[in-house]
Amino acid sequence: MRRVFSTTLAALLALSLLAGCGGTEPVDGVAQNGDITLTFWSHQETGWNEAQDVIINEFMAANPGIKIKQESFPYDDFESKTQTSLISKSGGADIYSLWGGWAVDFASTGAFSPVPDDFVAELRADSYAPVLGAFEYEGKCYGVPLEFNIEYGGMLVSVPKFAELGLSYPTTWDEMIRIARENSEARGVNFELRGFDFPAWDALTYIWLSMILSSGGQYMDGGKFSFATPTGIETMQKLVDYVKIDRMTNTDGITNAEELEPYHKFFLGETLMVPRGPWVVPEGEDEFGQVYGEDFEYVAMPFYGNQKLFAAETGWGLAVNAASANQEAAWKFVEFWLEKERLLDYNIACGMIPPVKSISHEPELLDAMPYLAPLVDILDGGVFIGYFNTDTLKEAVSDMYVDIINSGISVADAVKGLDDMLNAE
């Protein structure tokens, strides 16, 4: 998610303390004619909002006594309004379309209504490990997943450049690194071709975590960060060497990300391979006019170690406001949304991977988005990243990485410092 979240949340928390600790003001949802009216908040995203409208209309047709009032906002406004209402525990919506990572900050505060027990049992039996993680607190669940959010396992590859080089797409880590090393071209600080452009806000952290996990290592120990292990140091040294020694790319994807992210440079023809989540595929087609299969493809990214393991955070989901006067009706709407066929249709409409095992391999999904094939085969290897603010981790790892590249600090000392800083926070 966006880097502004931590700062915004801290400011809002400070305001909430100044406001005092009064009781909860319920969300009033009773219309004059006796019908229940539920307010649903989401951010503005045309395809998503249209898919949400379909579900809302279907639900109201099946439940004539319940009205759903949808309100969508520009992303920054939505983020701020949602956080403000959850911190103050007053007003807001009955139902939120919620980024799962936010639940880490709010599930413990009583801001969310617990998911009904029967619904939770069904979800836990069918869900992949990462998709419920951030919604859970002290044995209870406070939200439901709409997607499997994945930022590891796939990469963009340039079809014409691989053809020009007479190369096949790599199927092992060593092969991928060899191809990137041998075909990167730089003149001083300027790259004519980046072989493997991995330093970026999400990609760097998720690659490192997978390298550790797939090698049989761990990055947490008893609730504390523990990157300063032989595996953690060895894998970070590899990532540093790919830039400092092999010159596959540089750190522009971190230091100049506001101008051009690595996948932007890829679609501009400057890169051979870029690891990224599958959402970049439609962006390449819609925003850059690229033709899938001719200009680029999305293929499996090899694993570093012998185990196909990777970390993933809880993505978009739904949560019910504990201040809602109509929680039972709100959960009825949520359960309606998560009925298997309807959830599959929503995932396809929004370009998402389903969060539950029972529909993630349905042929309709790959018919609509064939580029997801390398990802749905590895979903069982996803582990929940951990119960912490993931933006804090990504920012700390990115800053550490750039510091190693630029300052000459040893990887071992830098990684030890990372542990100390994260655990102090």
Tab-separated table of C-alpha atoms in Angstrom:
chain	number	residue	atom	x	y	z
A	1	MET	CA	0.000	0.000	0.000
A	2	ARG	CA	0.980	3.631	-0.144
A	3	ARG	CA	3.756	4.978	2.001
A	4	VAL	CA	1.600	7.805	3.375
A	5	PHE	CA	-0.487	5.410	5.446
A	6	SER	CA	1.770	5.231	8.518
A	7	THR	CA	2.120	9.014	8.749
A	8	THR	CA	-1.567	9.617	8.163
A	9	LEU	CA	-2.559	7.061	10.760
A	10	ALA	CA	-0.199	8.490	13.369
A	11	ALA	CA	-1.662	11.963	12.906
A	12	LEU	CA	-5.215	10.676	13.136
A	13	LEU	CA	-4.419	8.682	16.260
A	14	ALA	CA	-3.087	11.848	17.876
A	15	LEU	CA	-6.288	13.682	17.007
A	16	SER	CA	-8.381	10.879	18.455
A	17	LEU	CA	-6.553	11.179	21.782
A	18	LEU	CA	-7.327	14.887	21.892
A	19	ALA	CA	-10.962	14.108	21.223
A	20	GLY	CA	-11.244	11.959	24.337
A	21	CYS	CA	-12.539	8.451	24.850
A	22	GLY	CA	-16.270	8.830	24.552
A	23	GLY	CA	-18.725	6.073	23.708
A	24	THR	CA	-19.531	4.735	20.285
A	25	GLU	CA	-21.967	6.729	18.176
A	26	PRO	CA	-24.001	4.239	16.117
A	27	VAL	CA	-24.386	4.466	12.375
A	28	ASP	CA	-28.095	5.090	11.884
A	29	GLY	CA	-29.458	3.003	9.024
A	30	VAL	CA	-33.242	2.963	9.465
A	31	ALA	CA	-35.153	4.688	6.699
A	32	GLN	CA	-38.510	6.407	7.309
A	33	ASN	CA	-40.424	3.640	5.538
A	34	GLY	CA	-39.007	1.010	7.898
A	35	ASP	CA	-36.465	-0.404	5.444
A	36	ILE	CA	-32.887	-0.857	6.579
A	37	THR	CA	-30.350	1.265	4.740
A	38	LEU	CA	-26.711	0.188	4.837
A	39	THR	CA	-23.932	2.513	3.766
A	40	PHE	CA	-21.024	0.927	1.877
A	41	TRP	CA	-17.744	2.786	1.400
A	42	SER	CA	-15.111	2.066	-1.234
A	43	HIS	CA	-12.495	3.945	-3.220
A	44	GLN	CA	-13.061	5.096	-6.781
A	45	GLU	CA	-11.942	2.479	-9.287
A	46	THR	CA	-14.263	2.253	-12.280
A	47	GLY	CA	-14.048	-1.501	-12.892
A	48	TRP	CA	-14.306	-2.323	-9.199
A	49	ASN	CA	-17.207	0.071	-8.609
A	50	GLU	CA	-19.139	-1.360	-11.555
A	51	ALA	CA	-18.626	-4.901	-10.238
A	52	GLN	CA	-19.736	-3.752	-6.782
A	53	ASP	CA	-22.889	-2.207	-8.279
A	54	VAL	CA	-23.810	-5.573	-9.814
A	55	ILE	CA	-23.564	-7.298	-6.422
A	56	ILE	CA	-25.439	-4.513	-4.641
A	57	ASN	CA	-28.313	-4.643	-7.144
A	58	GLU	CA	-28.481	-8.437	-6.945
A	59	PHE	CA	-28.580	-8.294	-3.160
A	60	MET	CA	-31.308	-5.646	-3.016
A	61	ALA	CA	-33.402	-7.622	-5.489
A	62	ALA	CA	-33.102	-10.700	-3.258
A	63	ASN	CA	-33.596	-8.699	-0.029
A	64	PRO	CA	-36.189	-5.985	-0.706
A	65	GLY	CA	-36.185	-4.771	2.910
A	66	ILE	CA	-32.518	-3.813	2.822
A	67	LYS	CA	-31.120	-0.913	0.806
A	68	ILE	CA	-27.403	-0.507	0.076
A	69	LYS	CA	-26.146	3.044	-0.365
A	70	GLN	CA	-22.751	2.974	-2.063
A	71	GLU	CA	-20.358	5.878	-1.577
A	72	SER	CA	-16.980	5.852	-3.326
A	73	PHE	CA	-14.208	8.398	-2.891
A	74	PRO	CA	-10.848	9.246	-4.451
A	75	TYR	CA	-8.303	6.928	-2.848
A	76	ASP	CA	-6.645	9.460	-0.528
A	77	ASP	CA	-10.017	10.780	0.678
A	78	PHE	CA	-11.282	7.242	1.178
A	79	GLU	CA	-8.202	6.309	3.197
A	80	SER	CA	-8.489	9.360	5.433
A	81	LYS	CA	-12.267	9.122	5.934
A	82	THR	CA	-12.081	5.413	6.739
A	83	GLN	CA	-9.290	5.840	9.277
A	84	THR	CA	-10.975	8.838	10.911
A	85	SER	CA	-14.260	6.991	11.386
A	86	LEU	CA	-12.573	3.860	12.732
A	87	ILE	CA	-10.409	5.807	15.163
A	88	SER	CA	-13.298	7.903	16.490
A	89	LYS	CA	-15.674	4.900	16.446
A	90	SER	CA	-18.482	7.178	15.327
A	91	GLY	CA	-20.297	7.662	12.052
A	92	GLY	CA	-18.629	6.252	8.981
A	93	ALA	CA	-20.055	3.402	6.944
A	94	ASP	CA	-21.828	0.206	7.921
A	95	ILE	CA	-19.582	-1.796	5.581
A	96	TYR	CA	-16.092	-0.960	4.346
A	97	SER	CA	-14.142	-2.178	1.360
A	98	LEU	CA	-10.910	-2.327	3.319
A	99	TRP	CA	-7.230	-2.897	2.614
A	100	GLY	CA	-6.388	-5.851	4.845
A	101	GLY	CA	-3.239	-4.280	6.227
A	102	TRP	CA	-5.293	-1.581	7.935
A	103	ALA	CA	-6.939	-4.225	10.104
A	104	VAL	CA	-3.634	-4.670	11.952
A	105	ASP	CA	-4.155	-1.196	13.402
A	106	PHE	CA	-7.888	-1.445	14.051
A	107	ALA	CA	-8.924	-5.036	14.797
A	108	SER	CA	-7.662	-4.708	18.374
A	109	THR	CA	-9.555	-1.469	19.050
A	110	GLY	CA	-13.132	-2.744	18.860
A	111	ALA	CA	-13.798	-0.748	15.691
A	112	PHE	CA	-14.930	-3.818	13.718
A	113	SER	CA	-17.794	-6.216	14.247
A	114	PRO	CA	-16.550	-9.814	14.672
A	115	VAL	CA	-17.302	-12.126	11.759
A	116	PRO	CA	-20.144	-14.540	12.697
A	117	ASP	CA	-18.773	-17.863	13.969
A	118	ASP	CA	-20.302	-20.081	11.273
A	119	PHE	CA	-19.003	-17.810	8.536
A	120	VAL	CA	-15.510	-17.781	10.057
A	121	ALA	CA	-15.403	-21.571	10.251
A	122	GLU	CA	-16.287	-21.836	6.566
A	123	LEU	CA	-13.664	-19.260	5.596
A	124	ARG	CA	-10.885	-20.839	7.624
A	125	ALA	CA	-11.556	-24.211	6.052
A	126	ASP	CA	-11.272	-22.847	2.519
A	127	SER	CA	-8.931	-19.840	2.660
A	128	TYR	CA	-5.246	-19.608	1.837
A	129	ALA	CA	-2.962	-18.785	4.763
A	130	PRO	CA	-2.232	-15.088	4.058
A	131	VAL	CA	-5.740	-13.859	3.276
A	132	LEU	CA	-7.143	-13.872	6.814
A	133	GLY	CA	-3.965	-13.048	8.732
A	134	ALA	CA	-4.383	-9.303	9.217
A	135	PHE	CA	-8.088	-9.627	9.993
A	136	GLU	CA	-7.481	-11.939	12.954
A	137	TYR	CA	-6.874	-10.797	16.506
A	138	GLU	CA	-6.814	-12.917	19.672
A	139	GLY	CA	-8.625	-15.826	18.063
A	140	LYS	CA	-11.387	-13.782	16.439
A	141	CYS	CA	-11.768	-12.594	12.872
A	142	TYR	CA	-12.790	-9.016	12.082
A	143	GLY	CA	-12.975	-9.008	8.304
A	144	VAL	CA	-13.271	-11.261	5.271
A	145	PRO	CA	-10.975	-11.463	2.216
A	146	LEU	CA	-11.898	-10.572	-1.344
A	147	GLU	CA	-8.575	-11.503	-2.951
A	148	PHE	CA	-5.241	-13.251	-2.614
A	149	ASN	CA	-2.833	-10.312	-2.774
A	150	ILE	CA	0.389	-11.557	-4.342
A	151	GLU	CA	3.580	-9.677	-5.179
A	152	TYR	CA	5.870	-12.652	-5.734
A	153	GLY	CA	5.896	-15.444	-8.277
A	154	GLY	CA	5.531	-13.685	-11.612
A	155	MET	CA	7.590	-11.357	-13.796
A	156	LEU	CA	7.250	-9.342	-16.955
A	157	VAL	CA	9.462	-10.487	-19.837
A	158	SER	CA	10.148	-8.688	-23.114
A	159	VAL	CA	9.041	-10.902	-26.000
A	160	PRO	CA	11.006	-9.089	-28.747
A	161	LYS	CA	14.202	-8.808	-26.685
A	162	PHE	CA	14.228	-12.497	-25.740
A	163	ALA	CA	13.611	-13.349	-29.399
A	164	GLU	CA	16.393	-11.030	-30.539
A	165	LEU	CA	18.806	-12.651	-28.058
A	166	GLY	CA	17.693	-16.146	-29.083
A	167	LEU	CA	16.856	-17.022	-25.481
A	168	SER	CA	14.104	-18.979	-23.763
A	169	TYR	CA	12.533	-17.699	-20.575
A	170	PRO	CA	14.440	-18.835	-17.472
A	171	THR	CA	13.078	-21.702	-15.391
A	172	THR	CA	15.658	-21.650	-12.564
A	173	TRP	CA	17.045	-18.859	-10.400
A	174	ASP	CA	20.607	-19.389	-11.638
A	175	GLU	CA	19.464	-19.258	-15.256
A	176	MET	CA	17.515	-16.060	-14.612
A	177	ILE	CA	20.536	-14.396	-13.015
A	178	ARG	CA	22.879	-15.565	-15.771
A	179	ILE	CA	20.611	-14.151	-18.487
A	180	ALA	CA	20.281	-10.862	-16.617
A	181	ARG	CA	24.022	-10.605	-15.963
A	182	GLU	CA	25.055	-11.371	-19.551
A	183	ASN	CA	22.543	-9.070	-21.226
A	184	SER	CA	22.532	-5.932	-19.081
A	185	GLU	CA	24.046	-2.922	-20.849
A	186	ALA	CA	25.146	0.246	-19.089
A	187	ARG	CA	27.196	3.296	-20.033
A	188	GLY	CA	28.293	4.770	-16.744
A	189	VAL	CA	25.187	5.384	-14.661
A	190	ASN	CA	22.863	5.138	-17.661
A	191	PHE	CA	21.361	1.801	-18.654
A	192	GLU	CA	20.571	0.878	-22.207
A	193	LEU	CA	19.109	-2.426	-21.018
A	194	ARG	CA	18.372	-3.547	-17.480
A	195	GLY	CA	18.545	-7.309	-17.229
A	196	PHE	CA	16.561	-7.845	-14.029
A	197	ASP	CA	15.092	-4.680	-12.501
A	198	PHE	CA	14.061	-5.812	-9.018
A	199	PRO	CA	14.829	-2.915	-6.592
A	200	ALA	CA	11.391	-1.439	-5.924
A	201	TRP	CA	9.081	-0.712	-2.999
A	202	ASP	CA	7.248	-4.070	-3.023
A	203	ALA	CA	9.503	-6.269	-5.138
A	204	LEU	CA	12.734	-5.924	-3.160
A	205	THR	CA	11.173	-6.929	0.164
A	206	TYR	CA	9.103	-9.781	-1.233
A	207	ILE	CA	12.022	-11.212	-3.194
A	208	TRP	CA	14.219	-11.153	-0.100
A	209	LEU	CA	11.550	-12.790	2.068
A	210	SER	CA	11.009	-15.547	-0.490
A	211	MET	CA	14.731	-16.146	-0.837
A	212	ILE	CA	14.904	-16.666	2.940
A	213	LEU	CA	11.776	-18.841	3.161
A	214	SER	CA	12.529	-20.945	0.097
A	215	SER	CA	15.990	-21.681	1.542
A	216	GLY	CA	14.439	-23.070	4.718
A	217	GLY	CA	15.083	-19.938	6.782
A	218	GLN	CA	12.850	-17.600	8.767
A	219	TYR	CA	12.834	-13.843	9.239
A	220	MET	CA	10.927	-13.771	12.526
A	221	ASP	CA	11.652	-15.499	15.807
A	222	GLY	CA	9.138	-15.441	18.646
A	223	GLY	CA	7.384	-12.332	17.384
A	224	LYS	CA	10.660	-10.464	16.788
A	225	PHE	CA	12.334	-9.705	13.461
A	226	SER	CA	15.365	-11.891	12.898
A	227	PHE	CA	16.956	-11.075	9.546
A	228	ALA	CA	20.515	-11.248	10.878
A	229	THR	CA	20.856	-14.985	10.348
A	230	PRO	CA	23.279	-16.735	7.988
A	231	THR	CA	20.447	-17.173	5.469
A	232	GLY	CA	19.230	-13.590	5.824
A	233	ILE	CA	22.728	-12.144	5.383
A	234	GLU	CA	23.668	-14.465	2.507
A	235	THR	CA	20.522	-13.685	0.509
A	236	MET	CA	20.778	-9.931	1.029
A	237	GLN	CA	24.424	-10.102	-0.079
A	238	LYS	CA	23.235	-11.719	-3.318
A	239	LEU	CA	20.755	-8.902	-3.919
A	240	VAL	CA	23.450	-6.313	-3.280
A	241	ASP	CA	25.909	-8.023	-5.613
A	242	TYR	CA	23.352	-8.092	-8.435
A	243	VAL	CA	23.577	-4.287	-8.465
A	244	LYS	CA	27.103	-3.479	-7.242
A	245	ILE	CA	29.016	-6.225	-9.042
A	246	ASP	CA	26.811	-7.645	-11.794
A	247	ARG	CA	25.292	-4.266	-12.769
A	248	MET	CA	21.927	-5.789	-13.737
A	249	THR	CA	20.229	-2.537	-12.755
A	250	ASN	CA	20.532	0.235	-10.162
A	251	THR	CA	18.417	1.584	-7.308
A	252	ASP	CA	16.362	4.031	-9.385
A	253	GLY	CA	13.261	1.927	-8.743
A	254	ILE	CA	13.526	2.951	-5.096
A	255	THR	CA	15.146	6.377	-5.172
A	256	ASN	CA	13.284	7.731	-8.224
A	257	ALA	CA	10.079	5.697	-8.034
A	258	GLU	CA	7.893	8.796	-8.167
A	259	GLU	CA	9.138	9.445	-11.710
A	260	LEU	CA	9.295	5.926	-13.163
A	261	GLU	CA	8.825	2.579	-11.457
A	262	PRO	CA	10.698	-0.454	-12.872
A	263	TYR	CA	7.621	-1.752	-14.666
A	264	HIS	CA	7.167	1.657	-16.305
A	265	LYS	CA	10.710	1.442	-17.675
A	266	PHE	CA	9.963	-2.086	-18.832
A	267	PHE	CA	6.970	-0.971	-20.874
A	268	LEU	CA	9.136	1.801	-22.346
A	269	GLY	CA	11.479	-0.867	-23.720
A	270	GLU	CA	14.381	-0.423	-21.288
A	271	THR	CA	14.267	-3.748	-19.427
A	272	LEU	CA	14.470	-7.472	-20.071
A	273	MET	CA	12.773	-8.820	-16.909
A	274	VAL	CA	10.830	-7.154	-14.080
A	275	PRO	CA	9.281	-8.954	-11.087
A	276	ARG	CA	5.861	-7.538	-10.155
A	277	GLY	CA	2.329	-8.488	-9.191
A	278	PRO	CA	-0.113	-9.502	-11.951
A	279	TRP	CA	-1.986	-6.201	-11.827
A	280	VAL	CA	0.713	-4.675	-14.067
A	281	VAL	CA	-0.471	-6.736	-17.052
A	282	PRO	CA	-3.679	-4.769	-17.753
A	283	GLU	CA	-1.805	-1.541	-16.980
A	284	GLY	CA	0.728	-2.383	-19.674
A	285	GLU	CA	-2.092	-2.930	-22.137
A	286	ASP	CA	-4.300	0.005	-21.141
A	287	GLU	CA	-1.787	2.687	-20.171
A	288	PHE	CA	1.158	1.841	-22.443
A	289	GLY	CA	-0.602	0.321	-25.451
A	290	GLN	CA	1.419	-2.905	-25.199
A	291	VAL	CA	0.126	-6.095	-26.821
A	292	TYR	CA	0.266	-9.165	-24.606
A	293	GLY	CA	2.033	-12.023	-26.375
A	294	GLU	CA	3.733	-9.689	-28.854
A	295	ASP	CA	5.374	-6.997	-26.727
A	296	PHE	CA	5.453	-8.740	-23.367
A	297	GLU	CA	4.378	-11.774	-21.394
A	298	TYR	CA	3.964	-12.597	-17.703
A	299	VAL	CA	5.769	-15.769	-16.688
A	300	ALA	CA	6.730	-17.701	-13.583
A	301	MET	CA	9.593	-16.208	-11.606
A	302	PRO	CA	11.874	-18.996	-10.359
A	303	PHE	CA	12.384	-19.602	-6.651
A	304	TYR	CA	15.794	-19.070	-5.098
A	305	GLY	CA	15.702	-22.130	-2.842
A	306	ASN	CA	14.281	-25.630	-3.082
A	307	GLN	CA	10.966	-24.817	-1.434
A	308	LYS	CA	8.267	-22.858	-3.265
A	309	LEU	CA	7.513	-20.516	-0.374
A	310	PHE	CA	6.803	-16.793	-0.365
A	311	ALA	CA	5.305	-14.169	1.946
A	312	ALA	CA	2.058	-12.365	1.193
A	313	GLU	CA	0.022	-9.781	3.020
A	314	THR	CA	-3.716	-9.690	3.481
A	315	GLY	CA	-5.221	-7.764	0.583
A	316	TRP	CA	-8.608	-6.153	-0.027
A	317	GLY	CA	-11.539	-7.391	1.989
A	318	LEU	CA	-14.768	-6.373	3.686
A	319	ALA	CA	-15.331	-5.320	7.284
A	320	VAL	CA	-18.437	-4.320	9.228
A	321	ASN	CA	-18.404	-1.280	11.486
A	322	ALA	CA	-18.960	-2.177	15.149
A	323	ALA	CA	-20.845	1.124	15.393
A	324	SER	CA	-23.418	0.008	12.818
A	325	ALA	CA	-26.974	-0.197	14.094
A	326	ASN	CA	-27.612	-2.985	11.582
A	327	GLN	CA	-24.713	-5.404	11.912
A	328	GLU	CA	-26.814	-8.492	11.226
A	329	ALA	CA	-28.043	-7.059	7.917
A	330	ALA	CA	-24.512	-5.915	7.079
A	331	TRP	CA	-23.105	-9.410	7.566
A	332	LYS	CA	-25.938	-10.792	5.468
A	333	PHE	CA	-24.742	-8.562	2.618
A	334	VAL	CA	-21.109	-9.619	3.134
A	335	GLU	CA	-21.987	-13.328	3.125
A	336	PHE	CA	-24.036	-12.788	-0.045
A	337	TRP	CA	-20.990	-11.177	-1.694
A	338	LEU	CA	-18.727	-14.097	-0.763
A	339	GLU	CA	-20.918	-16.831	-2.208
A	340	LYS	CA	-18.511	-18.769	-4.415
A	341	GLU	CA	-19.886	-18.035	-7.878
A	342	ARG	CA	-20.451	-14.371	-7.094
A	343	LEU	CA	-16.982	-13.989	-5.579
A	344	LEU	CA	-15.417	-15.607	-8.654
A	345	ASP	CA	-17.281	-13.203	-10.953
A	346	TYR	CA	-16.089	-10.278	-8.824
A	347	ASN	CA	-12.465	-11.458	-8.891
A	348	ILE	CA	-12.573	-11.779	-12.671
A	349	ALA	CA	-14.174	-8.350	-13.093
A	350	CYS	CA	-11.529	-6.751	-10.838
A	351	GLY	CA	-8.536	-8.736	-12.099
A	352	MET	CA	-7.960	-10.411	-8.741
A	353	ILE	CA	-6.918	-13.887	-7.617
A	354	PRO	CA	-9.625	-15.526	-5.463
A	355	PRO	CA	-8.779	-15.855	-1.757
A	356	VAL	CA	-10.358	-19.303	-1.371
A	357	LYS	CA	-9.137	-22.647	-2.639
A	358	SER	CA	-12.504	-23.825	-3.922
A	359	ILE	CA	-12.600	-21.346	-6.816
A	360	SER	CA	-8.965	-20.330	-7.439
A	361	HIS	CA	-8.491	-23.052	-10.062
A	362	GLU	CA	-11.792	-22.583	-11.866
A	363	PRO	CA	-11.298	-22.582	-15.671
A	364	GLU	CA	-13.225	-19.308	-15.985
A	365	LEU	CA	-10.469	-17.494	-14.069
A	366	LEU	CA	-7.687	-18.481	-16.446
A	367	ASP	CA	-9.944	-18.072	-19.466
A	368	ALA	CA	-10.346	-14.436	-18.461
A	369	MET	CA	-6.771	-13.895	-17.235
A	370	PRO	CA	-4.450	-16.580	-18.655
A	371	TYR	CA	-1.407	-14.725	-17.331
A	372	LEU	CA	-2.387	-15.833	-13.790
A	373	ALA	CA	-1.404	-19.432	-14.596
A	374	PRO	CA	2.073	-19.260	-13.008
A	375	LEU	CA	0.579	-17.830	-9.813
A	376	VAL	CA	-2.421	-20.043	-9.065
A	377	ASP	CA	-0.094	-23.043	-9.043
A	378	ILE	CA	1.960	-21.672	-6.130
A	379	LEU	CA	-0.750	-20.219	-3.864
A	380	ASP	CA	-0.399	-23.053	-1.350
A	381	GLY	CA	3.166	-21.852	-0.757
A	382	GLY	CA	2.043	-18.448	0.467
A	383	VAL	CA	2.594	-17.651	4.143
A	384	PHE	CA	1.176	-14.665	6.010
A	385	ILE	CA	3.855	-11.987	6.089
A	386	GLY	CA	3.272	-11.200	9.768
A	387	TYR	CA	1.156	-9.112	12.096
A	388	PHE	CA	2.784	-5.713	11.621
A	389	ASN	CA	2.508	-2.648	9.422
A	390	THR	CA	4.006	-3.887	6.173
A	391	ASP	CA	4.735	-0.376	4.891
A	392	THR	CA	7.129	0.091	7.804
A	393	LEU	CA	8.987	-3.078	6.816
A	394	LYS	CA	9.152	-2.193	3.116
A	395	GLU	CA	10.425	1.290	3.798
A	396	ALA	CA	13.063	0.021	6.244
A	397	VAL	CA	14.302	-2.690	3.848
A	398	SER	CA	14.418	-0.257	0.920
A	399	ASP	CA	16.327	2.356	2.929
A	400	MET	CA	18.773	-0.268	4.207
A	401	TYR	CA	19.377	-1.611	0.711
A	402	VAL	CA	20.143	1.807	-0.770
A	403	ASP	CA	22.412	2.542	2.175
A	404	ILE	CA	24.401	-0.660	1.584
A	405	ILE	CA	24.807	0.170	-2.105
A	406	ASN	CA	25.860	3.777	-1.519
A	407	SER	CA	27.717	3.840	1.792
A	408	GLY	CA	29.779	0.686	1.802
A	409	ILE	CA	28.382	-0.559	5.114
A	410	SER	CA	28.650	-4.338	5.350
A	411	VAL	CA	25.549	-6.398	4.749
A	412	ALA	CA	25.926	-8.112	8.126
A	413	ASP	CA	26.042	-4.784	9.999
A	414	ALA	CA	23.177	-3.328	7.973
A	415	VAL	CA	20.927	-6.327	8.530
A	416	LYS	CA	21.706	-6.317	12.264
A	417	GLY	CA	20.754	-2.646	12.343
A	418	LEU	CA	17.525	-3.455	10.517
A	419	ASP	CA	16.557	-5.985	13.194
A	420	ASP	CA	17.362	-3.527	15.984
A	421	MET	CA	15.344	-0.730	14.413
A	422	LEU	CA	12.283	-2.813	13.552
A	423	ASN	CA	12.181	-4.516	16.939
A	424	ALA	CA	12.541	-1.189	18.739
A	425	GLU	CA	9.488	0.080	16.866
